[in-house]
Amino acid sequence: RRAIERIARYAFRIAASRPRKMLASATKSNALQHSMVLWDEVVVDVAKEFPDVELRKYHVDALAARMVTHPQTLDVIVASNLFGDILTDIGSAISGSLGVAPGGNINPERTTPSMFEPIHGSAPDIAGKGIANPIAAIWAGAMMLQHLGEAAAHDRILQAIEGVLGDERIKTPDLGGRATCGCMLTHAANSLPLVSLSTSAGLPSSLRALIGPIGPPAVLSSGVLKMSGLSRPSVPDLRNWSMIAPSVSAAVLGRPES
């Protein structure tokens, strides 16, 4: 119960901070009559703390279909690790590619470091080929900057990402193009306005170097995952969805995975 309360409360806070103030809970309590029934009960209890947030419960199979057919009806999704892992891949796929979506393993209490990386992981099957889409790694770095309080740097990197994805001339193979990873990375760097990090002066030199103007190709697939729907066929709306999915350890033991 404590772990479900933790992830649900964090999801409600994210939903409350967004204009639409909507939260969708992924469940399967019609079939999993112990774990998911408890999930539903706890989410409803936590909802009482956030009267301004509209909560909707969806069976996960129906929610998966809705993400494909009516993505505009969704905003923030809270899910278990299993359901979240499936739904995040669907979300990034309908956005154009698994190479677009970043992930974050977030510790809301900030008692341990949070981590960030593309949701697809290391992609060993294409290692060394120079065809990986760098967008998810760049975006993961932007998420880290946002987590560190560097909202302006995050927004400028996201602006550069939008510009790159909106340019039909330069696309990696996963997006239907022929560009290399390096070519797309260079295009992203050239699209990025210069940013200054307000907190960087107090950071170790190694961390300042890691952050850089673009951000590190860092972290995980549970925690907060910001994904995109399609505002028009070729340009994803990068601020469309957020998904909250706990790691296995957080869901079962109530502690951050990190």
mmCIF file of N, CA, C and O in Angstrom, residues 68 105 182 201:
data_model
loop_
_atom_site.group_PDB
_atom_site.id
_atom_site.type_symbol
_atom_site.label_atom_id
_atom_site.label_comp_id
_atom_site.label_asym_id
_atom_site.label_seq_id
_atom_site.Cartn_x
_atom_site.Cartn_y
_atom_site.Cartn_z
ATOM 1 N N VAL A 68 -3.670 4.532 -29.052
ATOM 2 C CA VAL A 68 -3.509 4.474 -30.501
ATOM 3 C C VAL A 68 -4.617 5.242 -31.212
ATOM 4 O O VAL A 68 -4.368 6.000 -32.158
ATOM 5 N N ASN A 105 14.320 7.455 -13.994
ATOM 6 C CA ASN A 105 14.069 6.734 -12.754
ATOM 7 C C ASN A 105 14.152 7.766 -11.638
ATOM 8 O O ASN A 105 15.242 8.142 -11.200
ATOM 9 N N GLY A 182 25.543 10.625 -35.980
ATOM 10 C CA GLY A 182 26.373 11.813 -35.866
ATOM 11 C C GLY A 182 25.799 13.002 -36.612
ATOM 12 O O GLY A 182 25.859 14.141 -36.140
ATOM 13 N N ALA A 201 27.858 26.530 -11.489
ATOM 14 C CA ALA A 201 29.054 27.025 -10.808
ATOM 15 C C ALA A 201 29.333 26.256 -9.528
ATOM 16 O O ALA A 201 30.483 26.125 -9.107
#
